[in-house]
Coordinates of C-alpha atoms in Angstrom, one line a residue:
X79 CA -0.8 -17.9 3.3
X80 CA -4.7 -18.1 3.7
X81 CA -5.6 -20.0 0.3
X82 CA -2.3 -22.2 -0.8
X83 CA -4.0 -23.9 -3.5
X84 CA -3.7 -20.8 -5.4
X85 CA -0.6 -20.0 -7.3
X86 CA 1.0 -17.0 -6.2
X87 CA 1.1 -13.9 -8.6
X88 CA 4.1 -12.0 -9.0
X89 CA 3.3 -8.1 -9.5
X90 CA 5.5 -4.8 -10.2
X91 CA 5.5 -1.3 -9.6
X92 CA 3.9 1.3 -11.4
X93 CA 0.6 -1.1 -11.5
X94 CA -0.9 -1.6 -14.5
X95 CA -5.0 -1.9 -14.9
X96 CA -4.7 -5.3 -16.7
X97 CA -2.6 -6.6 -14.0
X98 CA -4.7 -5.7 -11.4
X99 CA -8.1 -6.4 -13.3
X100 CA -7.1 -10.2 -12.8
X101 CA -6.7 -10.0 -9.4
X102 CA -9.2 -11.8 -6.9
X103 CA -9.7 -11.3 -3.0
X104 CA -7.5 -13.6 -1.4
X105 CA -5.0 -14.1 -3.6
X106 CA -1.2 -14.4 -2.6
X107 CA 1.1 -11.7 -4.2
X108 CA 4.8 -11.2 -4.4
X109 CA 5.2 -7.7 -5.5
X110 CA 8.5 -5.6 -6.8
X111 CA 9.3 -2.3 -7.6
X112 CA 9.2 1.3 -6.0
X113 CA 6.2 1.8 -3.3
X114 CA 6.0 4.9 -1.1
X115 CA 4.9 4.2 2.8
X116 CA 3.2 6.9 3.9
X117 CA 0.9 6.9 8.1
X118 CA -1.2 9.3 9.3
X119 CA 0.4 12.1 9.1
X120 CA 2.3 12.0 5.8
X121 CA -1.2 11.2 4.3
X122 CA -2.7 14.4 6.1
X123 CA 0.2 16.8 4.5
X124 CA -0.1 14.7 1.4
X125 CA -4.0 15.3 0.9
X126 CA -3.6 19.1 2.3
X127 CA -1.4 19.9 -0.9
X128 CA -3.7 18.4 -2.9
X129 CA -7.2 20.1 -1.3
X130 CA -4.8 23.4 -1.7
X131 CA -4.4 22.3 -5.5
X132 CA -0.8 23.2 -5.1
X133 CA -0.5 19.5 -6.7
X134 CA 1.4 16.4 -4.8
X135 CA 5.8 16.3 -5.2
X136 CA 5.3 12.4 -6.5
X137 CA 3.5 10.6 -8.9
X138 CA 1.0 8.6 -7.8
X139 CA -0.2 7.5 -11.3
X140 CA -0.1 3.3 -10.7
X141 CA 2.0 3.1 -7.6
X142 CA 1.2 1.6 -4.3
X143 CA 1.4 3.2 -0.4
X144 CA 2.6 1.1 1.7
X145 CA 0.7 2.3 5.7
X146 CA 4.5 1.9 7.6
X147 CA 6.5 3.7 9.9
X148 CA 9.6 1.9 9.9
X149 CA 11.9 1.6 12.5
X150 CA 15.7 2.9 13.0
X151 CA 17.7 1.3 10.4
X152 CA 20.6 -0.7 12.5
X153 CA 24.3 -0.8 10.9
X154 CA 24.5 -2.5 7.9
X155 CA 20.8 -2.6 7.1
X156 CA 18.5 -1.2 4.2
X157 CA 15.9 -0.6 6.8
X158 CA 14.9 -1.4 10.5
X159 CA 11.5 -3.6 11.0
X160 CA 8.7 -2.3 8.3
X161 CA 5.1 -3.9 9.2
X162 CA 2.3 -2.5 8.2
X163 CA -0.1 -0.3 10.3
X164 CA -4.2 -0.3 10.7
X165 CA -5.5 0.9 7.4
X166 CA -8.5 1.9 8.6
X167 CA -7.0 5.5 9.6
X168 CA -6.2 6.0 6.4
X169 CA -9.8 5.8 5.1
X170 CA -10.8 9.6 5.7
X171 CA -8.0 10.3 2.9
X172 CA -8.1 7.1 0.9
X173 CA -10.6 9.4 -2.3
X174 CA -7.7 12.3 -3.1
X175 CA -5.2 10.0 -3.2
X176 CA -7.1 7.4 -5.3
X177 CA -8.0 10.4 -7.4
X178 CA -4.6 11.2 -8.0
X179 CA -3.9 8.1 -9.6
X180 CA -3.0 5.7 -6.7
X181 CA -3.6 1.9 -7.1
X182 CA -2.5 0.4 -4.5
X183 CA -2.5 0.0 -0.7
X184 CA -0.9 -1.8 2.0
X185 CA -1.8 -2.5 5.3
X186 CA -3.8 -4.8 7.9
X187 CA -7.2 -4.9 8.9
X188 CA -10.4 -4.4 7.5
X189 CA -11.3 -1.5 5.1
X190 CA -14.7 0.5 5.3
X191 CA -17.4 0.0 3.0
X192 CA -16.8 3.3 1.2
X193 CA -13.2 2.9 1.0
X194 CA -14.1 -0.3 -0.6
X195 CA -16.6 1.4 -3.0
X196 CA -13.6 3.4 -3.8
X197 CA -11.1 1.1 -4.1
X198 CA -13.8 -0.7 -7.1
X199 CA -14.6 3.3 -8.7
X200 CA -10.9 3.7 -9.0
X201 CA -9.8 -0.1 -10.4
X202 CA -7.5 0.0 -7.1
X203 CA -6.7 -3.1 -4.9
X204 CA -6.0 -3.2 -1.1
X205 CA -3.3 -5.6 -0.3
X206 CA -3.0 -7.4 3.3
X207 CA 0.5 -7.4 4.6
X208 CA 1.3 -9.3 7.6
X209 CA 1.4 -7.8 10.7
X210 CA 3.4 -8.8 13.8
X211 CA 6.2 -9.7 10.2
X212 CA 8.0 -6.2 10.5
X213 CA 11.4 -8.2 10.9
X214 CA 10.7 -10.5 8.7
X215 CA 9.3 -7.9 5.8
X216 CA 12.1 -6.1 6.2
X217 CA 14.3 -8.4 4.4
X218 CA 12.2 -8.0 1.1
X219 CA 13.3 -4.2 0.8
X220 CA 16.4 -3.8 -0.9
X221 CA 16.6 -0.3 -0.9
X222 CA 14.9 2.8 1.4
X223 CA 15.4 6.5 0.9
X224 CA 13.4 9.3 3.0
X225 CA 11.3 11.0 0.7
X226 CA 9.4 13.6 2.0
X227 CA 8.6 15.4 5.2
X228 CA 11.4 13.9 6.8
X229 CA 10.4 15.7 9.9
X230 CA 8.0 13.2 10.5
X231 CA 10.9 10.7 10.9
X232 CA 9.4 7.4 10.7
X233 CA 6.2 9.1 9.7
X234 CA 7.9 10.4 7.0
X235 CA 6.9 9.6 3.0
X236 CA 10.1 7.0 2.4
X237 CA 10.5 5.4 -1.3
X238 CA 11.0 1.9 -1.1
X239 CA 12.0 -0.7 -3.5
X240 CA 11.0 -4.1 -2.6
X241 CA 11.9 -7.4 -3.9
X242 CA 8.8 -10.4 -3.7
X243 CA 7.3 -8.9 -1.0
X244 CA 4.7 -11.0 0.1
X245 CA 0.7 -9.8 0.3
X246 CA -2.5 -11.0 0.2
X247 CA -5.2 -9.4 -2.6
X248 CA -7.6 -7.9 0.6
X249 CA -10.1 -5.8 -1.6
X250 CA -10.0 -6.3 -5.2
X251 CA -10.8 -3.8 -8.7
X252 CA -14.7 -5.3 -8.1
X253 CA -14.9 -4.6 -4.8
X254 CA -14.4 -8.6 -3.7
X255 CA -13.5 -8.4 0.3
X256 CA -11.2 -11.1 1.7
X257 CA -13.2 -10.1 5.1
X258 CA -16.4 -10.9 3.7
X259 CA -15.8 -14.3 2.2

């Protein structure tokens, strides 16, 4: 990855604050445990319950969204190919969520400054995934179950559980910006 005189750091799901607190921009990360993907869409229905205060069907309290739409799952695989998506359409509802106790996100691509003044309010961290490496991701989830608005299809909320999935620390608990170093 970008800086490989670094060790890498091995996370899991939920996130703890401690964890994350040590984190710096740039750092390589092999992370484990339950994440939720969630696009445009699923984030839309996903802030809409909140705004309506009818409250959210999942715990966000230290977990991680993964910005995915993966693809048909072939015979005999967990899931089809999994990159990541342009986090920057998910900035308009980055605040609920992070509100609601989310800590992590997952994507590509710069973030914008507020999200980033966010991500530091909330002690959250924006990890880089690598895209055009759906294939390849793929093969670091070992298990995937539709979660919500499944009429979305692969827009839908999915729960996955990943195994050393590999990320880059993007935007850090104090606001450090991979972009801007």
């Amino acid at each position: 990855m970008l800086y490989s005189n670094r060790k890498i750091i091995r996370l899991r799901t939920p996130l703890r604050d401690t964890d994350l607190q040590a984190l710096k921009a740039g750092d390589e990360v092999l992370l484990c445990g339950t994440v939720f993907t969630a696009r445009d869409q699923a984030h839309r229905r996903l802030v809409d319950l909140i705004r309506g205060g009818s409250g959210l069907p999942l715990d966000l309290k230290g977990q991680a969204i993964y910005y995915c739409g993966p693809t048909k799952t072939a015979p005999g695989k967990v899931i089809g190919s999994c990159g990541p998506t342009t986090s920057s359409r998910m900035d308009r509802f980055a605040q609920p969520l992070l509100e609601a106790g989310l800590k992590g996100m997952i994507g590509k691509g710069r973030r914008s400054e507020e999200v980033r003044r966010l991500i530091q309010k909330h002690g959250a961290v924006y990890f880089l995934a690598t895209g055009g490496a759906g294939a390849f991701l793929s093969k670091r989830v070992i298990r995937a179950r539709p979660l919500l608005f499944e009429d979305l299809g692969p827009e839908a909320v999915y729960e996955l559980t990943l195994k050393d999935f590999p990320l880059l620390v993007g935007i850090d608990t104090k606001g450090r910006d991979v972009f801007e170093m």
